[in-house]
Each structure stands twice: as C-alpha cells, then as structure tokens.
Short mmCIF file of C-alpha atoms in Angstrom, two decimals:
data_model
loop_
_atom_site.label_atom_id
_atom_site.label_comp_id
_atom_site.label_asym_id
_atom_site.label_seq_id
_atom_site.Cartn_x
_atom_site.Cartn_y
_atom_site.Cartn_z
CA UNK A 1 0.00 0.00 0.00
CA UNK A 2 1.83 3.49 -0.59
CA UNK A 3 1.18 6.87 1.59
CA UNK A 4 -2.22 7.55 0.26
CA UNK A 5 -3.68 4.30 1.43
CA UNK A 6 -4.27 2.61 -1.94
CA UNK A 7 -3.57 -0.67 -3.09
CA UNK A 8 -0.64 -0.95 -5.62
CA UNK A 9 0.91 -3.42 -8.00
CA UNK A 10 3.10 -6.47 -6.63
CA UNK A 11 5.33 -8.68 -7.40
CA UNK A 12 3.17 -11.53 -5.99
CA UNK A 13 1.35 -14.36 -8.14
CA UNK A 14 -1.45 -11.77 -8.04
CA UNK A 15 -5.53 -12.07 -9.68
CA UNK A 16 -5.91 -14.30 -12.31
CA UNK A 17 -9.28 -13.75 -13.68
CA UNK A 18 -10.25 -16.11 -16.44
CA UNK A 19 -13.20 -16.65 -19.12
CA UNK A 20 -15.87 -18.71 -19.18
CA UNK A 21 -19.24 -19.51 -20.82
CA UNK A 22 -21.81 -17.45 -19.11
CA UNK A 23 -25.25 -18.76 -18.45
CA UNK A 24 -28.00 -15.96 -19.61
CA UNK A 25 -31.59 -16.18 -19.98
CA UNK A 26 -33.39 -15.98 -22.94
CA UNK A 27 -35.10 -12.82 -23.32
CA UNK A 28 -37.88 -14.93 -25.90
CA UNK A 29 -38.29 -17.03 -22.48
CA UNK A 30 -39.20 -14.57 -19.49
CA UNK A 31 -41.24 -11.75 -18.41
CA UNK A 32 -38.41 -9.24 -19.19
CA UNK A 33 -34.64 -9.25 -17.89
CA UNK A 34 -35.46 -7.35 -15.22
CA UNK A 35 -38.60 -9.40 -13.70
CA UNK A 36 -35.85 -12.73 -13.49
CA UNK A 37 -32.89 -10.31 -11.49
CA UNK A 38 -32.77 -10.05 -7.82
CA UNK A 39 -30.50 -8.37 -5.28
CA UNK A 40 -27.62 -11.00 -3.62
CA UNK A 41 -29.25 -13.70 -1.42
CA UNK A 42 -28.04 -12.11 1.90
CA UNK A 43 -30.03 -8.88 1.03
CA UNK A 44 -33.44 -10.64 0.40
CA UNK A 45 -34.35 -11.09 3.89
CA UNK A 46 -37.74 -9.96 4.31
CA UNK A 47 -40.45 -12.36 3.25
CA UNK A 48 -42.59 -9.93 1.47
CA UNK A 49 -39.19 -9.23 -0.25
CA UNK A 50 -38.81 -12.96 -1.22
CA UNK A 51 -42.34 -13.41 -2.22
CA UNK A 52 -42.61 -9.99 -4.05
CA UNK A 53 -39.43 -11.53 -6.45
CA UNK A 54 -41.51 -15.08 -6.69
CA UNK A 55 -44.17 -13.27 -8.15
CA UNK A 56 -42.32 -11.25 -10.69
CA UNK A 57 -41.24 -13.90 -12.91
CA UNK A 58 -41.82 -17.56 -12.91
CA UNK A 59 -38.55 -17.81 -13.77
CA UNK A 60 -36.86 -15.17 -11.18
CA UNK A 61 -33.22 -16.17 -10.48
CA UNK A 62 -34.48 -16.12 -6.33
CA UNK A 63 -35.99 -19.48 -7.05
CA UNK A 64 -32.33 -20.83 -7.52
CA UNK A 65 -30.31 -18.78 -4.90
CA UNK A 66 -32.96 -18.91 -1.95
CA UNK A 67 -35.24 -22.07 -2.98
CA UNK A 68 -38.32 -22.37 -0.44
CA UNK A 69 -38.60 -26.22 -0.01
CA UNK A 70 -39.20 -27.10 4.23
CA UNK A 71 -35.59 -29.25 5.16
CA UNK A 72 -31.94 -27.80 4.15
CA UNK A 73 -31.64 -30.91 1.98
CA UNK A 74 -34.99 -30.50 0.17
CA UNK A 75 -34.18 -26.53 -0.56
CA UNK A 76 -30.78 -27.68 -2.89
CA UNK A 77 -31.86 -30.20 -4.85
CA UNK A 78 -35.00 -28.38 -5.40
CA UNK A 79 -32.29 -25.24 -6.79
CA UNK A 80 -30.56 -28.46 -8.52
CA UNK A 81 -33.77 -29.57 -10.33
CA UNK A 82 -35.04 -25.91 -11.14
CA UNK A 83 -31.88 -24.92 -12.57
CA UNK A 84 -31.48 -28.47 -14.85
CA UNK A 85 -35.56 -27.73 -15.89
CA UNK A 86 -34.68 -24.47 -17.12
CA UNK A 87 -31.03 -25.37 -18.84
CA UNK A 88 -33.47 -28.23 -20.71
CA UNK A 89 -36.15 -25.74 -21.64
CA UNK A 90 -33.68 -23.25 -22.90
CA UNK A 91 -34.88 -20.93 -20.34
CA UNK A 92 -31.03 -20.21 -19.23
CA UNK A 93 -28.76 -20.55 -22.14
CA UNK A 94 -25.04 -20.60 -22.36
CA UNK A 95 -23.06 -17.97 -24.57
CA UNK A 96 -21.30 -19.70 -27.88
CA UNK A 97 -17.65 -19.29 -26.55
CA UNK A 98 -16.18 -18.09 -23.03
CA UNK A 99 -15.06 -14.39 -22.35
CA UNK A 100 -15.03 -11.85 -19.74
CA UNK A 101 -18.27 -9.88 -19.36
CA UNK A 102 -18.16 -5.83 -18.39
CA UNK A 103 -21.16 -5.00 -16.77
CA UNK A 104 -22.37 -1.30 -15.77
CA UNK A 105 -24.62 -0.02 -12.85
CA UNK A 106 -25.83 3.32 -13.68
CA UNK A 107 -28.88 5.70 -11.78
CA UNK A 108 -30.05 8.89 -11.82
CA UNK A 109 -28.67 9.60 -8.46
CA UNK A 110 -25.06 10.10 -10.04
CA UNK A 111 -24.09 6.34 -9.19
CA UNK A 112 -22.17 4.67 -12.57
CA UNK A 113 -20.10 1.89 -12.03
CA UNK A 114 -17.99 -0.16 -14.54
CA UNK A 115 -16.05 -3.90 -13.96
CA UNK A 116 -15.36 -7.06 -15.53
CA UNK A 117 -17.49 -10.49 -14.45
CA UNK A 118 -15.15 -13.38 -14.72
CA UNK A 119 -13.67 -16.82 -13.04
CA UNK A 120 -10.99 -15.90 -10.38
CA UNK A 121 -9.15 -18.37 -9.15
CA UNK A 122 -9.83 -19.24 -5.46
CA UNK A 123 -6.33 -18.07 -2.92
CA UNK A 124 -6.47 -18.69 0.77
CA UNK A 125 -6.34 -15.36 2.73
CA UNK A 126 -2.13 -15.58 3.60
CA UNK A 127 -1.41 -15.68 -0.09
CA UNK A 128 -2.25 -11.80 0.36
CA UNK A 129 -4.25 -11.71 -3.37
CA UNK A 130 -7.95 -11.77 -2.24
CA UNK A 131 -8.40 -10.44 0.86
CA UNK A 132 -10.87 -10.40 3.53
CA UNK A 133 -12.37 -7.89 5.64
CA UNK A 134 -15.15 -9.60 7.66
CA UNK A 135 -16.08 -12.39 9.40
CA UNK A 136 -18.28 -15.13 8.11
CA UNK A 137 -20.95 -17.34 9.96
CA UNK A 138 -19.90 -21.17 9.35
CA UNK A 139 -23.84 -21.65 8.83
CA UNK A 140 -24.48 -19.60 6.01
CA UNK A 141 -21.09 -21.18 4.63
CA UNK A 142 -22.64 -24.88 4.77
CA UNK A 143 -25.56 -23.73 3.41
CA UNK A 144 -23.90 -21.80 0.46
CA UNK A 145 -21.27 -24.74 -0.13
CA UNK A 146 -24.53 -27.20 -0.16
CA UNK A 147 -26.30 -25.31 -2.52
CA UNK A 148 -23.03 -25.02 -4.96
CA UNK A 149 -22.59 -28.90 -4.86
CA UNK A 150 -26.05 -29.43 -5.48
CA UNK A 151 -25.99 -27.56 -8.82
CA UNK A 152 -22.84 -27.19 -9.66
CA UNK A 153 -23.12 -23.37 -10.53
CA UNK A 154 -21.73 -20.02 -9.25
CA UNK A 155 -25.15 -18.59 -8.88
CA UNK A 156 -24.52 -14.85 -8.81
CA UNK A 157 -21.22 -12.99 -8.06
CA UNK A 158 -19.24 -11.51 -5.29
CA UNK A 159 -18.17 -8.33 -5.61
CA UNK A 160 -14.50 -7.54 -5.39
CA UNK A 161 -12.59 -4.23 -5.56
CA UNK A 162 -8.92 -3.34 -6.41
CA UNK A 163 -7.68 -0.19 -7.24
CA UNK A 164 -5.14 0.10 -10.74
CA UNK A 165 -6.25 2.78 -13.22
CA UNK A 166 -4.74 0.59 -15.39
CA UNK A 167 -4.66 -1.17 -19.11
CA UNK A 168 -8.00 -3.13 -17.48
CA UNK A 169 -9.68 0.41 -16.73
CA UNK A 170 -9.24 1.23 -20.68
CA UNK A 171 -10.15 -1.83 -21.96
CA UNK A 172 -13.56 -1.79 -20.02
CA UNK A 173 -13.98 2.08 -20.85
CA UNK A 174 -13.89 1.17 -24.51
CA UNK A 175 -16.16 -1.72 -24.55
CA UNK A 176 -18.55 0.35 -22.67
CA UNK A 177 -19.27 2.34 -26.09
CA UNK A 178 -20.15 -0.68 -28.22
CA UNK A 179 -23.38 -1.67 -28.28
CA UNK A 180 -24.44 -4.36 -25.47
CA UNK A 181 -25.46 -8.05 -24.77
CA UNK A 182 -28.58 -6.90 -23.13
CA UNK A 183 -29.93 -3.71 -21.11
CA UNK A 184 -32.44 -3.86 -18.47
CA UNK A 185 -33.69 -0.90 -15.86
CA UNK A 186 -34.71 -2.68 -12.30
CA UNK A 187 -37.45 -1.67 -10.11
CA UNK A 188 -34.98 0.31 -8.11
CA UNK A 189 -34.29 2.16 -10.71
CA UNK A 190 -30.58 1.08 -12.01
CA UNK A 191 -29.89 -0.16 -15.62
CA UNK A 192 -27.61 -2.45 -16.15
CA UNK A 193 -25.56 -3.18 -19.60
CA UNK A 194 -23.35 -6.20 -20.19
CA UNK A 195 -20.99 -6.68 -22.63
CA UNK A 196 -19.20 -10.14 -23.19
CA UNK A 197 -15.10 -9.58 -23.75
CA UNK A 198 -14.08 -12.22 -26.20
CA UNK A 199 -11.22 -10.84 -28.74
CA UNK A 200 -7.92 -12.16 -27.25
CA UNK A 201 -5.79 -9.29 -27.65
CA UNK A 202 -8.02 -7.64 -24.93
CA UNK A 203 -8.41 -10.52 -22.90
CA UNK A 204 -4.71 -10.84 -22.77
CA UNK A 205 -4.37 -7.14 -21.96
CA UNK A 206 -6.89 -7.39 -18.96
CA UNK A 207 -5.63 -10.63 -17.59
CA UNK A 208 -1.63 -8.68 -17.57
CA UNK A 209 -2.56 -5.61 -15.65
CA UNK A 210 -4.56 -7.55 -13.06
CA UNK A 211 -1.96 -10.67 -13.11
CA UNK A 212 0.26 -8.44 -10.02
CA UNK A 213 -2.73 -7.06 -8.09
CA UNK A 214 -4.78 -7.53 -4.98
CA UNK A 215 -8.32 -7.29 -4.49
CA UNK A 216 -10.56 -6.99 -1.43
CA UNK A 217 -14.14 -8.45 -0.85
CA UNK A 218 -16.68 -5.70 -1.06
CA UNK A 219 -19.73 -7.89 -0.59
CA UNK A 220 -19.56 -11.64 -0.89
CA UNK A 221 -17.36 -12.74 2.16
CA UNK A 222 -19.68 -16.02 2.66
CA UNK A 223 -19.30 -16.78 -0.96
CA UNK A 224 -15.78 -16.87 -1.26
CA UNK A 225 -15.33 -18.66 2.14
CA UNK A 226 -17.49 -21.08 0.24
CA UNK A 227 -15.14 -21.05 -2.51
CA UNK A 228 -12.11 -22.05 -0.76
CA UNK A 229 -14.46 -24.87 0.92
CA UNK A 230 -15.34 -26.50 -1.99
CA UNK A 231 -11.65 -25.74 -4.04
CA UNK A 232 -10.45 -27.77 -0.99
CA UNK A 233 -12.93 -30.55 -1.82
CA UNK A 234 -11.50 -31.31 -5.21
CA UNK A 235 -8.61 -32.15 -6.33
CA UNK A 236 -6.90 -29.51 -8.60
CA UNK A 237 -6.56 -28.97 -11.39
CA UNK A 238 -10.67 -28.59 -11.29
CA UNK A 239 -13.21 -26.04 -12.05
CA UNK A 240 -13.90 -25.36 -8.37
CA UNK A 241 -10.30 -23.62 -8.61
CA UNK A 242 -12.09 -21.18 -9.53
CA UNK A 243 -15.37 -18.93 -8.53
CA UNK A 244 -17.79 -16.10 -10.13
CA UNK A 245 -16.57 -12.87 -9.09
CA UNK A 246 -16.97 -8.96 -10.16
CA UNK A 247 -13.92 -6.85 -10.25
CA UNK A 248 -14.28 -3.40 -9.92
CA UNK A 249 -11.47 -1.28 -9.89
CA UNK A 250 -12.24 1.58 -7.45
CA UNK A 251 -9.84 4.28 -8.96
CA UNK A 252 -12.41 5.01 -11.58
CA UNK A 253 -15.29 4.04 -9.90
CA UNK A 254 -15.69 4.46 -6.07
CA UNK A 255 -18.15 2.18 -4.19
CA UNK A 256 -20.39 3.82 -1.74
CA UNK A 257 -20.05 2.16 2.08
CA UNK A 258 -23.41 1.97 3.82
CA UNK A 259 -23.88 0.51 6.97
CA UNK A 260 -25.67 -3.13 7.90
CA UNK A 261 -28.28 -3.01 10.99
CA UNK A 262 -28.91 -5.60 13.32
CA UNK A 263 -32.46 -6.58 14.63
CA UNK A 264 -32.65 -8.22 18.23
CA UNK A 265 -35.57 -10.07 18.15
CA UNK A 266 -37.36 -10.84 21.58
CA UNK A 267 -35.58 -7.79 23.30
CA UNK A 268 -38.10 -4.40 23.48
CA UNK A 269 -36.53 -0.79 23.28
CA UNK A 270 -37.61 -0.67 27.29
CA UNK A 271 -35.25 -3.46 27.99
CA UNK A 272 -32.45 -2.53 26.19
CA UNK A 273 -32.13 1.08 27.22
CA UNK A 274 -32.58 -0.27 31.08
CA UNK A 275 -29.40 -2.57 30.38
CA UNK A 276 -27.51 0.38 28.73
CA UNK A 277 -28.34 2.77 32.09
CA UNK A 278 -25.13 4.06 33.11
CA UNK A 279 -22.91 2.51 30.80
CA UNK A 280 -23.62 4.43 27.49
CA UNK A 281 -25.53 8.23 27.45
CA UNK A 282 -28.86 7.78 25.89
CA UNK A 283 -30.77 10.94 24.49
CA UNK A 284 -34.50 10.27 23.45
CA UNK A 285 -34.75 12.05 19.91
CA UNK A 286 -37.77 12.81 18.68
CA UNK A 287 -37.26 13.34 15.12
CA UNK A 288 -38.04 11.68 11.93
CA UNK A 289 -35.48 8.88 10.94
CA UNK A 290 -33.57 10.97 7.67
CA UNK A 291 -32.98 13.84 11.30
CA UNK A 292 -32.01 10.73 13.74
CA UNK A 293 -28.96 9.45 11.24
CA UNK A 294 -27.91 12.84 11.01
CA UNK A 295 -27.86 12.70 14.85
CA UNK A 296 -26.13 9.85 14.53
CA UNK A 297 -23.49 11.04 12.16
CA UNK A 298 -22.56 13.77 14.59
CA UNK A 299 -22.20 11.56 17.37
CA UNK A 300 -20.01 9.00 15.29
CA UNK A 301 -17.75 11.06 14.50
CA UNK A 302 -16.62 11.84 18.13
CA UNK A 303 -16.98 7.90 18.98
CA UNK A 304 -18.75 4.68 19.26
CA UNK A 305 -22.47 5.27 18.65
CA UNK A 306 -25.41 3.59 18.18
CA UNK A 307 -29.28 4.47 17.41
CA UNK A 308 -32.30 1.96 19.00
CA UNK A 309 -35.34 1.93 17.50
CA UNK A 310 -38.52 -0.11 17.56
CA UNK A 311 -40.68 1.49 20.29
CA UNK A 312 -42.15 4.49 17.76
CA UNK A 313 -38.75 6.88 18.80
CA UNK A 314 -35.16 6.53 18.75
CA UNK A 315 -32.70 6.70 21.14
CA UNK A 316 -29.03 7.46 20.76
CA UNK A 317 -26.33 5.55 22.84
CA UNK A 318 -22.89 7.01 22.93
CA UNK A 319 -20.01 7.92 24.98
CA UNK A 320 -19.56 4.35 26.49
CA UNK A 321 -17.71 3.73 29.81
CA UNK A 322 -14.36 4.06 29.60
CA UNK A 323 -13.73 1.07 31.56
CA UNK A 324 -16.39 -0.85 30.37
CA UNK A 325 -14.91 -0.63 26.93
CA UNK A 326 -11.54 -1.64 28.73
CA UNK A 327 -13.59 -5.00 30.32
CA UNK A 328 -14.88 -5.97 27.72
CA UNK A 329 -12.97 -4.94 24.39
CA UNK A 330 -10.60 -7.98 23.44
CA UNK A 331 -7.15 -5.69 23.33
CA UNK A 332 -5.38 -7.93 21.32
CA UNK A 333 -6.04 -6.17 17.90
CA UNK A 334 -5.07 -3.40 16.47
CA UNK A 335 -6.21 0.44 17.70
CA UNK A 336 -8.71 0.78 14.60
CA UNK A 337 -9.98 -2.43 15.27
CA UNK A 338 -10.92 -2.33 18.86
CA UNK A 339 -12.72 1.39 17.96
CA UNK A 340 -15.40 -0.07 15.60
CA UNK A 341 -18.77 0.25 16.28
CA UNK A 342 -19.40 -3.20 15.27
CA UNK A 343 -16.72 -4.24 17.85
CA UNK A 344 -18.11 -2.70 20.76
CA UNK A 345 -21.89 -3.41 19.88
CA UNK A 346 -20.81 -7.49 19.60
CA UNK A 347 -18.09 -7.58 22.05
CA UNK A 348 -19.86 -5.21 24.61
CA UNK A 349 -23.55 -4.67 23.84
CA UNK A 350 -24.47 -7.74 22.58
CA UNK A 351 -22.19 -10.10 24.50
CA UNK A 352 -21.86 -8.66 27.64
CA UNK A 353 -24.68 -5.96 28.14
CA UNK A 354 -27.86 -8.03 26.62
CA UNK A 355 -26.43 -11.62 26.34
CA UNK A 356 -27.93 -12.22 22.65
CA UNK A 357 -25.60 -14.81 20.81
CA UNK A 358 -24.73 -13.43 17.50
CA UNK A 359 -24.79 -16.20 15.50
CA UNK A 360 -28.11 -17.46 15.93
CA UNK A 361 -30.63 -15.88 13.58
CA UNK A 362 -33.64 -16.94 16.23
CA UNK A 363 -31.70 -13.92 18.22
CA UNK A 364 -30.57 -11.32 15.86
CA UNK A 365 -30.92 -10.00 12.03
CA UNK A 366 -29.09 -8.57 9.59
CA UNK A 367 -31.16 -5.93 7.17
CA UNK A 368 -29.50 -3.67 4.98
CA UNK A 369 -32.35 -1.15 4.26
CA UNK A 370 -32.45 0.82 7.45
CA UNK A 371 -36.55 1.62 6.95
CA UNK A 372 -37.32 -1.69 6.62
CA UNK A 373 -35.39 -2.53 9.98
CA UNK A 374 -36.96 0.00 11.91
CA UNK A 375 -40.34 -1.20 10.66
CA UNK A 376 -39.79 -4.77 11.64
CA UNK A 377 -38.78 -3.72 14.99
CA UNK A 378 -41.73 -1.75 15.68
CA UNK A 379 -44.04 -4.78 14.25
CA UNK A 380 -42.40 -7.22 16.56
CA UNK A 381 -41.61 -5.62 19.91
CA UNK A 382 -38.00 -6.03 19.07
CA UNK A 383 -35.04 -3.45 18.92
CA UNK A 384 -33.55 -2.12 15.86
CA UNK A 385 -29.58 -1.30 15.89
CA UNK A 386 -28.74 1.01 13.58
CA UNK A 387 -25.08 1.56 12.74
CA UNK A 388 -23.46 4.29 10.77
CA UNK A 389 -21.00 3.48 8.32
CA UNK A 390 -17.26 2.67 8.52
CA UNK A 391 -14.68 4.82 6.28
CA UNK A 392 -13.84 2.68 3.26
CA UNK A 393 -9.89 3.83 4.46
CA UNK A 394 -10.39 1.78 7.41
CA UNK A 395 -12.05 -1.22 5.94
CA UNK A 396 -8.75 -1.34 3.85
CA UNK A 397 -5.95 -0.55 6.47
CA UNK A 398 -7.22 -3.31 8.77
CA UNK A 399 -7.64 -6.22 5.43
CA UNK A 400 -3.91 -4.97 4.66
CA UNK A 401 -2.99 -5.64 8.23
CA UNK A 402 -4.65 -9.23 8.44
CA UNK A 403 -7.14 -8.04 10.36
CA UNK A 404 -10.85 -8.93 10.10
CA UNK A 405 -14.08 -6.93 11.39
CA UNK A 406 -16.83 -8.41 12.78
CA UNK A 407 -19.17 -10.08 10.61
CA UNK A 408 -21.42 -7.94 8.77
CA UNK A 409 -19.76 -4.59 9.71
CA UNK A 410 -19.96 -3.06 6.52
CA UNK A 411 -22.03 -2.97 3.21
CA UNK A 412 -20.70 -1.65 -0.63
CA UNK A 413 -22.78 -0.77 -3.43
CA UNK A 414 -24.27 -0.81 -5.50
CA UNK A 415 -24.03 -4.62 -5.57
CA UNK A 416 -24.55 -6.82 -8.93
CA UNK A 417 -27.82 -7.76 -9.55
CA UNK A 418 -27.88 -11.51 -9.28
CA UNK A 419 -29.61 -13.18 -12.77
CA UNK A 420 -27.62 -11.43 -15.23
CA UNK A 421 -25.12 -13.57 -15.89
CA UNK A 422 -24.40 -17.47 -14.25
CA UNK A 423 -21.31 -19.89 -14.43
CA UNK A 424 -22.36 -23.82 -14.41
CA UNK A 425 -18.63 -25.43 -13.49
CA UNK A 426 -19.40 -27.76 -16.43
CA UNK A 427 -20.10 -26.02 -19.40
#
C-alpha cells in the first residue's frame, strides 16, 4: 500500500481472472430481464421481499439462490432440479464461446459503475491476493457450499474491488461504447448493460494488468469462504479452482459504504435502554429517521455510537464507559480495530450488556435497508440497531494488516444484480 492508502501493483502471483461460458436467460423465455434479477441472497431477507421476487417472474433467479422447499436438503436439490428444468427448456442458455463480461450499474442519483465479471481463481487469505475484511458465519457457509454442490453453478457474483487505473480500466472504458449483450432498468431504478469480452488481444491485456494485483471483498465474504471450501474438496486442477466474481477497480469508480443493521428479536426498546443505564448516554430524539442518522453522524464522528429503534422513537447511545470498553474490548487487535462500532456493539452490547448470541438468527438479524429494519422492529416488539458506516480507508488498512471486522460490519454498493449472468462449473 503506498502513503495515500491505496492498493498498488506487486510482485506476488497476483488475480488471475479467467473466461468462461456465461449462463444468460433468454429474453424470448421470461417476463423481461429485469422481472428474473434479484438483489444477492443475503439482502433478500424480508419475506414480502422474497415473495414480491416469486411473483415477478416464474422464472426469477431467487428461485435458484434462496429455494423455499421445508428441510436444508430438500431446498438444494430443489435449486438443482429448477436450474437443470430451465437449462433443458432453454430458459437459461449458455453464450457460444467463453469471455469476460463488463457490466455497468448506472442511476439517476449520479451512481455509474464499470467492472469485468469473470472466473478468479480461489487463494487462501495468507497468499495476500484476495483479501478479507469480515467475518463469516460457518452456517451460512454450509448452506452456500450445499447449494453449490447441489448444482454445480456459481449462482450470482461476489463483488470484489482493487484499485489500478490501469490497461483493465481502458479496456472496459472502450467496450462500454459498443453496443451491449442486453440492457435492463430494475425496479430500483438502475440499468444495467453487459458486454461479453471475447477478442484475445483484450483478454490478454486485462488478464496482464490484473496478473500483479490484490483485491478486497466488497460484498460476498460467505461466498468466497465457500469457494475455498469447496476448491479444498477437489482435487486440482478442477473447475472449483475457480469462482464467479466482479472486479471493480475503485480508482475510476468508487463504491459507496453503507452501513448493515442488526435486529434483536425478543428484546423491546424498554429493555435494552434499562441494560444500557449508566454505561452508554442515551438521548430520546424525537425526530423523523432521515434527522435521527444525522444525529447519529454527529455523534459518530466523536466515537462509538449507536441508534435503538422499535418502540415508535429513537434513542441514541454514545459515549460508552471508559472502563467498560476496557472490560470488555478484546485488546489484542489493532487500535482501529478495537474502535469499531461493530466491535463494541458485539463484544460489549451484545455479549456482555444483553447476552444475545450473534450467531443465531432466532436472536438477531441482519437488514441492509435501514426503513425496513426500523419497521420490523416496531411490528415485533424487538429493537432495531442502527449503525453508521465505517470509512472505506479503514475497511482497507485493517484487510492490509490481516485483520478482520466483525461479521457484517460493513455494506458496498451498488451490488450486482444476481440473474444477469451465471457460471455452471461444467459447461
């Protein structure tokens, strides 16, 4: 990393990104493009979510990434036998010869984001090429890993970043002026383009400038964990050497960080703020939620703070207890790390100050859209947690160092829509 924090070209055995034959669906066959996409599994977590994306399309891509049948077992070979009905009916369809795909996320906000879709092969975090910054639940890694063997696909990518400004940047740039593979404007109003990259020449150039780099998981941390389970299943030289990702090179394009709220289900506002008495300030704010993150901005910027919801208000916790922090904080991490918000709500909140286990989901949630958490909370009786957002600087210093955050600490965007473009590992 030089002095202005950004990832550089090494000398190290660095990304090897390869092509393959994407799996699309045929326009002919479905609704539209845009009824069969839906965001990454881990951000459909609300039912009406799930069902609203069932109802779309018959042949939404949700039916493959978060199938609905009652035992684990039953859920992947039901994705297994949806995904081999619609390879025989032509529904998905694989491309006539393997490439690279560049794929663009642009909306009206000012958001645009260019990167390249292709086959990385799979490193284990001390090989220093694809590194982590989170956490991951060894649940949601069975389940991902089962659902993988059962179909033998890379259902959707994970999202990657690197930073290079480089021969990789140019070739995307100019492929984004030809005309696409397909074009499609979701509900939340992005449209997406995808190109595929086939000529040699410029799969030779793209594969050179990224051969020395390193990359670090924006969103997919389960996924690739999942990865390096199942490359460590098969003997190499296989195709589970390597895994669907989306490169994004962050020089050109900057991802936005947002935050990732937790739900505590079972534990009311009342209770929580009586646990918190003495140990954190708590100001009642009566505002409307867009005034109560501002709030919480403010205070986050001074130190650890946190906003509780679910009880028709919101309450602000900050300035913690000193020695609290000091009981409860492991101190054998780095400065940055032991600061976090997410490391003092898990190691101190939730571990010490409310006793909720986080890994069990019949205890707590993770929900990206902050309304939607604060309207769950208030539905159940349960509290809402919502963070602010950690400095992508810091994200990067502490991957760099080794170090990872605690599950679910941060969240980039805009992610890939999943259903745009597949990998089956034997095609």
């Amino acid at each position: 990393m030089n002095t202005a924090g950004h990832w550089e070209a090494t000398p190290r055995r660095g990304l090897e990104l390869t092509p393959f034959r994407g799996l699309r669906y045929d326009p002919d066959r479905v609704g539209s493009l845009a009824s069969v996409t839906s965001p990454p599994y881990d951000v459909v977590v609300r039912p009406d979510g799930l069902h609203h994306l069932q109802s779309a399309d018959p042949y939404n891509i949700v039916r493959l990434i978060l199938p609905q049948a009652g035992t684990p077992s039953a859920r992947t070979e039901q994705a297994a036998d949806t995904l081999r009905r619609w390879l025989d009916e032509g529904v998905l369809t694989a491309d006539a010869e393997p490439g690279l795909y560049v794929y663009e996320q642009r909306h009206d906000d000012g958001i645009l984001q260019r990167g390249i879709i292709g086959t990385l092969r799979v490193t284990e975090p001390a090989e220093g090429v694809v590194l982590p910054h989170e956490d991951v639940m060894p649940p949601v890694v069975a389940d991902r890993a089962a659902l993988m063997r059962a179909t033998r696909a890379n259902l959707e990518p994970l999202l990657l970043t690197y930073r290079g400004d480089g021969t990789a940047a140019e070739v995307v740039e100019r492929t984004a002026h030809r005309p696409p593979l397909l074009a499609t404007t979701t509900e939340d109003g992005f449209r997406h383009r995808l190109w595929s990259l086939t000529d040699p020449g410029e799969l030779a150039r793209v594969q050179r400038d990224l051969a020395g780099r390193q990359a670090l998981i924006a969103d997919g941390h389960h996924r690739w964990a999942t990865y390096r389970r199942l490359r460590l299943e098969h003997p190499s030289p296989s195709p589970w050497d390597y895994g669907l990702v989306l490169l994004v090179d962050t020089a050109r394009y900057p991802l936005r960080v947002r935050a990732i709220h937790r739900l505590l289900h079972g534990l009311p506002v009342a209770d929580a703020l009586a646990a918190v008495d003495g140990l954190f300030r708590v100001r009642h704010l009566d505002k409307p939620l867009a005034q109560a993150l501002e709030t919480l901005a403010d205070a986050a910027c001074a130190g650890n703070a946190f906003l509780l919801a679910g009880d028709g208000a919101f309450h602000l916790l900050d300035r913690p207890d000193p020695d609290l922090l000091a009981r409860t904080v492991p101190a054998d991490r780095p400065p940055a790390w032991r600061a976090l918000d997410a490391t003092v709500l898990h190691a101190t909140l939730l571990e010490h100050v409310w006793h909720i286990p986080e890994d069990s989901p019949a205890h707590i949630a993770y929900i990206h859209d902050t309304a939607a958490t604060v309207e769950k909370a208030e539905r159940d009786g349960s509290t809402a947690v919502l963070m602010h957002p950690v400095r992508e600087e810091v994200v990067r210093d502490l991957a760099r160092q080794g170090v990872t955050m605690p599950r679910k600490s941060t969240s980039f965007g805009p992610k890939p829509a999943s259903g745009l473009v597949l990998r089956a590992l034997e095609i």
